[in-house]
XYZ file of C-alpha atoms in Angstrom:
305
model
C 9.129 -13.631 27.974
C 9.156 -17.203 29.433
C 12.169 -19.002 30.489
C 11.484 -21.632 27.507
C 11.409 -18.907 24.948
C 14.483 -17.029 25.602
C 18.216 -18.286 25.066
C 21.219 -17.354 27.284
C 24.283 -16.639 25.820
C 27.285 -14.691 27.666
C 24.924 -14.405 30.683
C 22.360 -12.396 28.239
C 19.070 -13.669 27.154
C 17.617 -12.885 23.695
C 14.441 -13.983 21.867
C 15.068 -15.637 18.642
C 14.472 -13.981 15.601
C 11.031 -15.487 14.115
C 9.353 -14.834 10.810
C 5.752 -15.565 10.935
C 3.819 -14.882 7.908
C -0.006 -14.887 8.393
C -1.846 -17.827 6.250
C -3.974 -15.009 4.520
C -0.991 -13.421 3.237
C 0.788 -17.059 1.920
C -1.316 -17.103 -1.557
C -0.347 -13.499 -2.602
C 3.292 -14.109 -1.683
C 3.404 -17.807 -3.664
C 2.082 -16.104 -6.521
C 4.578 -13.291 -6.366
C 7.369 -15.257 -6.258
C 6.103 -17.407 -8.791
C 5.487 -14.492 -11.231
C 9.020 -13.385 -10.647
C 10.608 -16.483 -11.331
C 8.745 -17.381 -14.503
C 9.150 -13.460 -15.821
C 13.072 -13.676 -15.076
C 13.265 -17.098 -16.458
C 11.664 -16.523 -19.784
C 12.943 -12.960 -20.308
C 15.140 -12.376 -23.335
C 16.292 -9.203 -25.054
C 15.444 -10.229 -28.510
C 11.765 -9.947 -28.574
C 10.774 -13.636 -29.381
C 7.254 -14.567 -29.363
C 6.833 -16.298 -25.820
C 9.381 -14.100 -24.395
C 8.605 -11.759 -21.271
C 10.032 -8.139 -20.761
C 8.971 -6.805 -24.210
C 8.102 -3.337 -22.971
C 11.209 -3.519 -20.669
C 13.325 -4.068 -23.481
C 12.417 -0.382 -24.508
C 13.986 1.237 -21.569
C 17.095 -1.402 -21.199
C 18.077 -0.970 -25.213
C 18.393 2.825 -25.374
C 21.571 4.749 -24.373
C 21.845 8.320 -22.852
C 23.998 9.458 -25.686
C 21.413 8.254 -28.326
C 18.068 7.722 -26.638
C 15.753 8.012 -29.571
C 17.743 6.068 -32.475
C 14.253 3.962 -32.321
C 11.609 6.102 -31.475
C 8.832 4.987 -33.891
C 5.820 4.508 -31.675
C 4.278 1.084 -31.281
C 7.214 -0.526 -32.971
C 9.421 -3.120 -31.134
C 11.963 -1.634 -28.912
C 11.067 1.717 -29.562
C 11.906 4.453 -26.678
C 9.293 7.345 -26.425
C 9.418 8.645 -22.802
C 11.294 11.870 -21.821
C 15.045 11.874 -21.380
C 14.430 12.030 -17.601
C 12.991 8.581 -17.400
C 15.708 7.042 -19.082
C 18.265 8.828 -17.029
C 16.360 7.680 -13.656
C 16.743 4.026 -14.824
C 20.238 4.088 -16.466
C 21.863 2.810 -13.681
C 19.523 -0.144 -14.023
C 19.902 -0.183 -17.762
C 23.822 -0.676 -17.213
C 23.228 -4.080 -15.858
C 23.116 -7.443 -17.915
C 19.598 -8.172 -19.146
C 18.750 -10.943 -17.059
C 19.831 -9.027 -13.808
C 17.970 -5.769 -15.211
C 14.761 -8.152 -15.331
C 15.357 -9.285 -11.881
C 15.193 -5.999 -10.514
C 12.516 -4.406 -12.625
C 10.010 -7.143 -11.953
C 10.710 -7.027 -8.271
C 9.978 -3.223 -8.404
C 6.729 -3.783 -10.514
C 5.733 -6.512 -8.018
C 6.267 -4.154 -5.062
C 4.334 -1.573 -6.646
C 1.680 -4.118 -7.086
C 1.894 -5.300 -3.278
C 1.517 -1.668 -2.296
C -1.742 -1.353 -4.429
C -3.343 -4.372 -3.561
C -2.055 -5.382 0.244
C -1.396 -8.916 1.024
C -4.520 -10.415 1.046
C -5.363 -9.493 -2.733
C -1.918 -9.846 -4.032
C -2.775 -13.273 -5.567
C -5.706 -11.760 -7.350
C -3.643 -8.589 -8.202
C -0.911 -10.845 -9.625
C -3.358 -12.702 -12.004
C -5.199 -9.204 -12.862
C -1.888 -7.481 -13.814
C -0.324 -10.455 -15.259
C 0.091 -8.881 -18.781
C 1.656 -5.717 -17.427
C 4.067 -7.830 -15.245
C 5.072 -9.975 -17.912
C 5.425 -6.898 -20.399
C 7.229 -5.006 -17.852
C 5.501 -1.632 -18.823
C 5.131 1.268 -16.131
C 1.237 1.371 -15.512
C 1.696 0.153 -11.966
C 4.350 2.586 -11.096
C 2.127 5.230 -12.786
C -0.826 3.850 -10.539
C 1.599 4.258 -7.358
C 2.491 7.828 -8.371
C -1.068 8.952 -8.733
C -2.290 7.434 -5.076
C 0.891 9.207 -3.600
C 0.247 12.392 -5.541
C -2.861 13.227 -3.228
C -0.114 13.789 -0.458
C 3.030 14.477 -2.449
C 1.506 16.166 -5.794
C 5.177 16.258 -6.924
C 4.862 12.424 -7.735
C 2.849 13.669 -10.936
C 6.115 14.649 -12.493
C 6.524 10.792 -13.167
C 3.326 10.511 -14.848
C 3.691 13.579 -17.279
C 7.235 12.726 -18.145
C 6.346 9.223 -19.072
C 2.996 8.542 -20.771
C 2.349 12.475 -20.727
C -1.433 12.387 -21.378
C -2.714 10.363 -18.139
C -2.054 13.881 -16.573
C -5.247 14.684 -17.305
C -5.752 13.680 -13.637
C -4.227 16.858 -12.254
C -7.482 18.557 -13.067
C -8.465 17.053 -9.591
C -6.437 19.919 -8.067
C -7.732 22.835 -10.699
C -11.314 21.919 -10.341
C -11.053 21.736 -6.345
C -9.183 24.963 -6.319
C -6.136 23.394 -4.899
C -3.697 25.889 -6.667
C -0.907 24.960 -4.111
C -1.076 20.993 -5.127
C -1.282 21.925 -8.528
C 1.781 24.518 -8.655
C 3.770 21.774 -6.536
C 2.894 19.167 -9.369
C 3.746 21.341 -12.160
C 6.654 23.025 -10.531
C 8.326 19.578 -9.724
C 7.828 18.624 -13.422
C 9.679 21.801 -14.650
C 12.445 21.357 -12.019
C 13.155 17.796 -13.428
C 13.177 19.106 -17.011
C 15.347 21.881 -16.160
C 17.918 19.568 -14.554
C 17.553 16.967 -17.164
C 17.638 19.358 -19.929
C 21.019 20.808 -18.738
C 22.413 17.373 -18.952
C 21.115 16.305 -22.108
C 19.805 18.897 -24.233
C 19.846 17.519 -27.540
C 17.572 14.684 -26.352
C 14.879 17.030 -25.028
C 14.777 18.636 -28.619
C 14.350 15.092 -30.172
C 11.719 13.923 -27.652
C 9.560 16.878 -28.453
C 9.791 15.738 -32.276
C 8.795 12.180 -31.091
C 5.886 13.434 -29.245
C 4.562 15.366 -32.660
C 5.325 12.268 -34.560
C 3.190 10.099 -32.266
C 0.041 12.487 -32.377
C -2.959 10.989 -34.001
C -1.351 7.321 -34.005
C -3.417 4.247 -32.395
C -2.086 1.183 -30.574
C -1.505 -2.234 -31.685
C -3.454 -5.547 -31.238
C -2.568 -5.193 -27.683
C -4.730 -1.867 -27.155
C -8.462 -1.494 -26.903
C -9.242 -0.057 -30.324
C -10.845 3.301 -28.964
C -8.818 6.458 -30.447
C -7.236 8.852 -27.923
C -9.488 11.611 -29.189
C -12.919 9.788 -28.328
C -11.314 8.928 -24.757
C -9.826 11.838 -23.755
C -13.542 13.830 -23.069
C -14.466 10.771 -21.040
C -11.274 11.018 -18.930
C -12.148 14.705 -18.285
C -15.363 14.195 -17.608
C -14.597 11.243 -15.201
C -11.795 13.272 -13.278
C -13.989 16.232 -12.750
C -16.978 14.481 -11.649
C -14.485 12.702 -9.141
C -13.280 16.116 -8.081
C -16.694 17.355 -7.429
C -17.881 14.335 -5.608
C -14.945 13.740 -3.534
C -14.308 10.303 -5.259
C -10.351 10.259 -5.298
C -10.644 6.783 -7.111
C -12.147 8.540 -10.184
C -8.366 9.978 -10.639
C -6.650 6.682 -11.700
C -9.525 5.616 -13.731
C -9.683 8.801 -15.758
C -5.824 8.613 -16.232
C -6.039 5.089 -17.544
C -8.691 6.094 -20.051
C -6.433 8.984 -21.201
C -3.427 6.602 -21.735
C -1.956 7.248 -25.246
C -2.983 4.000 -26.335
C -5.387 1.822 -24.109
C -3.026 -1.089 -23.617
C -4.659 -4.025 -22.178
C -2.033 -3.958 -19.455
C -2.906 -0.426 -18.713
C -6.076 -1.719 -17.257
C -3.902 -2.461 -14.091
C -3.889 1.190 -13.418
C -7.294 0.137 -11.871
C -5.801 -1.229 -8.940
C -5.125 2.133 -7.779
C -8.705 2.301 -6.801
C -8.106 -0.103 -4.021
C -5.854 2.053 -1.653
C -7.798 5.055 -2.283
C -11.037 3.335 -1.453
C -9.525 1.493 1.437
C -8.358 4.988 3.130
C -9.500 7.592 1.165
C -5.784 8.248 -0.076
C -2.672 9.818 1.479
C -4.057 13.157 2.476
C -2.298 16.227 2.768
C -3.056 16.610 6.435
C -2.476 13.943 8.558
C -0.517 12.119 6.370
C 1.236 9.513 8.589
C -2.126 8.449 10.226
C -4.094 8.382 6.561
C -1.182 6.201 5.308
C -1.097 3.637 8.378
C -5.060 3.305 8.097
C -4.654 2.637 4.231
C -2.059 0.136 5.239
C -4.111 -1.377 7.830
C -7.146 -1.881 5.689
C -4.920 -3.308 2.991
C -3.708 -5.780 5.652
C -0.123 -4.653 5.473
C -0.039 -3.418 9.180
C -1.223 -5.484 12.148
C -4.851 -4.883 13.553
C -6.439 -4.967 9.951
C -9.562 -6.484 9.564
C -9.939 -9.965 7.737
């Protein structure tokens, strides 16, 4: 270190901390910050026409004492996920609405950044704008699926929220990766057992909610293709991907298998980026595979332009 770059304090020299953001990262950072500010500023808990956080209200309003007091699928503020998800987010839902939205939107933007890397983050914000504004969990599902190739237990999040995107687990069955399939299902059952021990009545209600949602379609915000028509396509895609070693086919299949194919759910396609960049996070050599993916997406130094 040159003398001009060092400062002396008490006889010791140290280099001042410098935060350097590559120019190629700036558009993504600017878009992400702008999106966060706008979403939080326009968020309100009453569902007005131009408010943000419409889907996030479904998680903020219900209580653990009565999680399914409003569970009519596709109705405003309806909560239809498992009790386990509500228990997971309950520390956040105890916060005031605006604070909750600030943290929740930051989490979603973090998931988006994980999927896109810094160079594509600005495009990712545009592509996932509807999902970010609504505050749904499609980006979190995408992250769970990407991580699921290394840590199959993350599939519990997919199954205990949207349920049907769990069709992606066929990847392990087709490839004979029974240990990974067992871990995914075992982790899910473990979460169910722990959650049901605390909220047994809620779990009984949830199964009733699922039964009531069977056969129901989405609203104007969903692509009008019935689930029963999409499910065989999703199965075919994941089986094809498993047989041809195309991991990116799994999030595509899981997206197709959403209970309702919301337009915001298309943001799950962003999971293709890390799976194509580094082949996913392998069960062997996880650290090097994760680092390779991060470098190719641009989050670590030494990545290409």
